[in-house]
């Protein structure tokens, strides 16, 4: 899963991102050790998309109070789940894998008792925004997101059950 994360994270970064900043983010947040922590954390759920016995995508749900004040100001439904990561390998884009993963994300959050799911998406990542809109998310606000030393502009999107 860490390999899929490292292969797909750069796809979500805007063109101005430097390779060094992307590499620093991957090393800090997407290492095998980090995934062991995510899998062991009772407030996090990791979902995998599998095709021909290989992991081709994953998502990470995090149930917690939004720590970012820009998010807390616009995401007010409780309890709330963050869709912290949603990544599918390029060879499986546009073929329904991501849609199935998103359906499972929403079913899981609902079964967990969440009133809403929120996420951050880079303002230049039009494909992901379109995907999220298609699945019922709407823009609720904006925030920044740090990749290495660079601060990026995100939209905050919400799906309310
Ligand atoms: C985001 C992601 C999971 C969506 O999965 P997907 O299989 O690409 O999604 P879909 O094909 O169902 O939907 C994408 C939509 O964007 C459209 N699209 C594709 N490329 C596009 C582009 N360059 N610009 C604008 N729209 C684009 C597709 O046509 C489709 O819309 P449609 O169904 O109305 O035709 C996947 O693209 C991915 O993993 N991307 C890389 C990582 C990433 O950006 N993750 C999100 C981080 S917030």
mmCIF file with all atom_site columns, C-alpha atoms in Angstrom, residues 13-94:
data_model
loop_
_atom_site.group_PDB
_atom_site.id
_atom_site.type_symbol
_atom_site.label_atom_id
_atom_site.label_alt_id
_atom_site.label_comp_id
_atom_site.label_asym_id
_atom_site.label_entity_id
_atom_site.label_seq_id
_atom_site.pdbx_PDB_ins_code
_atom_site.Cartn_x
_atom_site.Cartn_y
_atom_site.Cartn_z
_atom_site.occupancy
_atom_site.B_iso_or_equiv
_atom_site.pdbx_formal_charge
_atom_site.auth_seq_id
_atom_site.auth_comp_id
_atom_site.auth_asym_id
_atom_site.auth_atom_id
_atom_site.pdbx_PDB_model_num
ATOM 1  C CA . UNK A 1 13 ? 0.333   17.695 -6.620  1.00 0.00 ? 13 UNK A CA 1
ATOM 2  C CA . UNK A 1 14 ? 0.153   20.853 -8.717  1.00 0.00 ? 14 UNK A CA 1
ATOM 3  C CA . UNK A 1 15 ? 2.739   21.415 -11.492 1.00 0.00 ? 15 UNK A CA 1
ATOM 4  C CA . UNK A 1 16 ? 4.799   23.821 -9.339  1.00 0.00 ? 16 UNK A CA 1
ATOM 5  C CA . UNK A 1 17 ? 5.618   21.150 -6.728  1.00 0.00 ? 17 UNK A CA 1
ATOM 6  C CA . UNK A 1 18 ? 9.308   20.340 -6.479  1.00 0.00 ? 18 UNK A CA 1
ATOM 7  C CA . UNK A 1 19 ? 10.514  16.707 -6.565  1.00 0.00 ? 19 UNK A CA 1
ATOM 8  C CA . UNK A 1 20 ? 12.334  17.321 -3.261  1.00 0.00 ? 20 UNK A CA 1
ATOM 9  C CA . UNK A 1 21 ? 9.168   18.500 -1.497  1.00 0.00 ? 21 UNK A CA 1
ATOM 10 C CA . UNK A 1 22 ? 7.165   15.587 -2.895  1.00 0.00 ? 22 UNK A CA 1
ATOM 11 C CA . UNK A 1 23 ? 9.870   13.122 -1.816  1.00 0.00 ? 23 UNK A CA 1
ATOM 12 C CA . UNK A 1 24 ? 9.950   14.654 1.676   1.00 0.00 ? 24 UNK A CA 1
ATOM 13 C CA . UNK A 1 25 ? 6.176   14.274 2.030   1.00 0.00 ? 25 UNK A CA 1
ATOM 14 C CA . UNK A 1 26 ? 6.274   10.648 0.856   1.00 0.00 ? 26 UNK A CA 1
ATOM 15 C CA . UNK A 1 27 ? 9.114   9.821  3.252   1.00 0.00 ? 27 UNK A CA 1
ATOM 16 C CA . UNK A 1 28 ? 7.332   11.425 6.201   1.00 0.00 ? 28 UNK A CA 1
ATOM 17 C CA . UNK A 1 29 ? 3.710   10.387 5.648   1.00 0.00 ? 29 UNK A CA 1
ATOM 18 C CA . UNK A 1 30 ? 3.535   7.441  3.237   1.00 0.00 ? 30 UNK A CA 1
ATOM 19 C CA . UNK A 1 31 ? 6.261   5.074  4.438   1.00 0.00 ? 31 UNK A CA 1
ATOM 20 C CA . UNK A 1 32 ? 5.487   1.422  5.341   1.00 0.00 ? 32 UNK A CA 1
ATOM 21 C CA . UNK A 1 33 ? 5.963   2.403  9.014   1.00 0.00 ? 33 UNK A CA 1
ATOM 22 C CA . UNK A 1 34 ? 3.337   5.173  8.693   1.00 0.00 ? 34 UNK A CA 1
ATOM 23 C CA . UNK A 1 35 ? 0.902   2.713  7.145   1.00 0.00 ? 35 UNK A CA 1
ATOM 24 C CA . UNK A 1 36 ? 1.500   0.338  10.073  1.00 0.00 ? 36 UNK A CA 1
ATOM 25 C CA . UNK A 1 37 ? 0.520   3.243  12.372  1.00 0.00 ? 37 UNK A CA 1
ATOM 26 C CA . UNK A 1 38 ? -2.557  4.075  10.257  1.00 0.00 ? 38 UNK A CA 1
ATOM 27 C CA . UNK A 1 39 ? -3.659  0.428  10.304  1.00 0.00 ? 39 UNK A CA 1
ATOM 28 C CA . UNK A 1 40 ? -3.228  0.184  14.089  1.00 0.00 ? 40 UNK A CA 1
ATOM 29 C CA . UNK A 1 41 ? -4.997  3.489  14.872  1.00 0.00 ? 41 UNK A CA 1
ATOM 30 C CA . UNK A 1 42 ? -8.598  2.938  16.081  1.00 0.00 ? 42 UNK A CA 1
ATOM 31 C CA . UNK A 1 43 ? -9.593  6.366  14.691  1.00 0.00 ? 43 UNK A CA 1
ATOM 32 C CA . UNK A 1 44 ? -8.399  5.508  11.183  1.00 0.00 ? 44 UNK A CA 1
ATOM 33 C CA . UNK A 1 45 ? -9.729  3.062  8.607   1.00 0.00 ? 45 UNK A CA 1
ATOM 34 C CA . UNK A 1 46 ? -7.653  2.075  5.588   1.00 0.00 ? 46 UNK A CA 1
ATOM 35 C CA . UNK A 1 47 ? -9.518  0.645  2.600   1.00 0.00 ? 47 UNK A CA 1
ATOM 36 C CA . UNK A 1 48 ? -7.806  -1.044 -0.330  1.00 0.00 ? 48 UNK A CA 1
ATOM 37 C CA . UNK A 1 49 ? -8.931  -1.527 -3.921  1.00 0.00 ? 49 UNK A CA 1
ATOM 38 C CA . UNK A 1 50 ? -7.747  -4.870 -5.308  1.00 0.00 ? 50 UNK A CA 1
ATOM 39 C CA . UNK A 1 51 ? -7.582  -6.050 -8.914  1.00 0.00 ? 51 UNK A CA 1
ATOM 40 C CA . UNK A 1 52 ? -6.079  -9.418 -9.935  1.00 0.00 ? 52 UNK A CA 1
ATOM 41 C CA . UNK A 1 53 ? -4.812  -9.889 -6.369  1.00 0.00 ? 53 UNK A CA 1
ATOM 42 C CA . UNK A 1 54 ? -2.836  -6.624 -6.470  1.00 0.00 ? 54 UNK A CA 1
ATOM 43 C CA . UNK A 1 55 ? -3.508  -3.438 -4.522  1.00 0.00 ? 55 UNK A CA 1
ATOM 44 C CA . UNK A 1 56 ? -4.356  -0.787 -7.130  1.00 0.00 ? 56 UNK A CA 1
ATOM 45 C CA . UNK A 1 57 ? -5.717  1.945  -4.871  1.00 0.00 ? 57 UNK A CA 1
ATOM 46 C CA . UNK A 1 58 ? -6.460  2.889  -1.296  1.00 0.00 ? 58 UNK A CA 1
ATOM 47 C CA . UNK A 1 59 ? -8.272  5.372  0.847   1.00 0.00 ? 59 UNK A CA 1
ATOM 48 C CA . UNK A 1 60 ? -7.748  6.487  4.421   1.00 0.00 ? 60 UNK A CA 1
ATOM 49 C CA . UNK A 1 61 ? -10.582 7.618  6.671   1.00 0.00 ? 61 UNK A CA 1
ATOM 50 C CA . UNK A 1 62 ? -9.928  9.550  9.874   1.00 0.00 ? 62 UNK A CA 1
ATOM 51 C CA . UNK A 1 63 ? -12.633 10.165 12.431  1.00 0.00 ? 63 UNK A CA 1
ATOM 52 C CA . UNK A 1 64 ? -11.612 13.171 14.536  1.00 0.00 ? 64 UNK A CA 1
ATOM 53 C CA . UNK A 1 65 ? -12.344 16.813 15.214  1.00 0.00 ? 65 UNK A CA 1
ATOM 54 C CA . UNK A 1 66 ? -10.900 18.845 12.308  1.00 0.00 ? 66 UNK A CA 1
ATOM 55 C CA . UNK A 1 67 ? -7.638  20.294 13.661  1.00 0.00 ? 67 UNK A CA 1
ATOM 56 C CA . UNK A 1 68 ? -7.330  22.978 10.960  1.00 0.00 ? 68 UNK A CA 1
ATOM 57 C CA . UNK A 1 69 ? -9.351  26.106 11.977  1.00 0.00 ? 69 UNK A CA 1
ATOM 58 C CA . UNK A 1 70 ? -10.240 26.829 8.329   1.00 0.00 ? 70 UNK A CA 1
ATOM 59 C CA . UNK A 1 71 ? -11.817 23.371 8.139   1.00 0.00 ? 71 UNK A CA 1
ATOM 60 C CA . UNK A 1 72 ? -13.501 23.584 11.548  1.00 0.00 ? 72 UNK A CA 1
ATOM 61 C CA . UNK A 1 73 ? -15.088 26.892 10.501  1.00 0.00 ? 73 UNK A CA 1
ATOM 62 C CA . UNK A 1 74 ? -16.963 25.354 7.546   1.00 0.00 ? 74 UNK A CA 1
ATOM 63 C CA . UNK A 1 75 ? -17.374 21.685 8.504   1.00 0.00 ? 75 UNK A CA 1
ATOM 64 C CA . UNK A 1 76 ? -19.821 21.799 11.361  1.00 0.00 ? 76 UNK A CA 1
ATOM 65 C CA . UNK A 1 77 ? -21.765 18.512 11.204  1.00 0.00 ? 77 UNK A CA 1
ATOM 66 C CA . UNK A 1 78 ? -20.786 15.973 13.882  1.00 0.00 ? 78 UNK A CA 1
ATOM 67 C CA . UNK A 1 79 ? -19.595 13.299 14.157  1.00 0.00 ? 79 UNK A CA 1
ATOM 68 C CA . UNK A 1 80 ? -17.484 13.849 11.061  1.00 0.00 ? 80 UNK A CA 1
ATOM 69 C CA . UNK A 1 81 ? -15.010 11.714 9.112   1.00 0.00 ? 81 UNK A CA 1
ATOM 70 C CA . UNK A 1 82 ? -12.133 13.054 7.043   1.00 0.00 ? 82 UNK A CA 1
ATOM 71 C CA . UNK A 1 83 ? -11.437 11.289 3.766   1.00 0.00 ? 83 UNK A CA 1
ATOM 72 C CA . UNK A 1 84 ? -7.738  11.853 4.251   1.00 0.00 ? 84 UNK A CA 1
ATOM 73 C CA . UNK A 1 85 ? -6.488  9.953  1.195   1.00 0.00 ? 85 UNK A CA 1
ATOM 74 C CA . UNK A 1 86 ? -8.069  8.683  -2.010  1.00 0.00 ? 86 UNK A CA 1
ATOM 75 C CA . UNK A 1 87 ? -5.602  7.321  -4.546  1.00 0.00 ? 87 UNK A CA 1
ATOM 76 C CA . UNK A 1 88 ? -5.846  4.880  -7.464  1.00 0.00 ? 88 UNK A CA 1
ATOM 77 C CA . UNK A 1 89 ? -3.060  3.802  -9.827  1.00 0.00 ? 89 UNK A CA 1
ATOM 78 C CA . UNK A 1 90 ? -3.261  5.545  -13.242 1.00 0.00 ? 90 UNK A CA 1
ATOM 79 C CA . UNK A 1 91 ? -3.854  2.269  -15.129 1.00 0.00 ? 91 UNK A CA 1
ATOM 80 C CA . UNK A 1 92 ? -7.151  1.940  -13.243 1.00 0.00 ? 92 UNK A CA 1
ATOM 81 C CA . UNK A 1 93 ? -8.519  5.461  -13.632 1.00 0.00 ? 93 UNK A CA 1
ATOM 82 C CA . UNK A 1 94 ? -11.836 5.811  -15.410 1.00 0.00 ? 94 UNK A CA 1
#
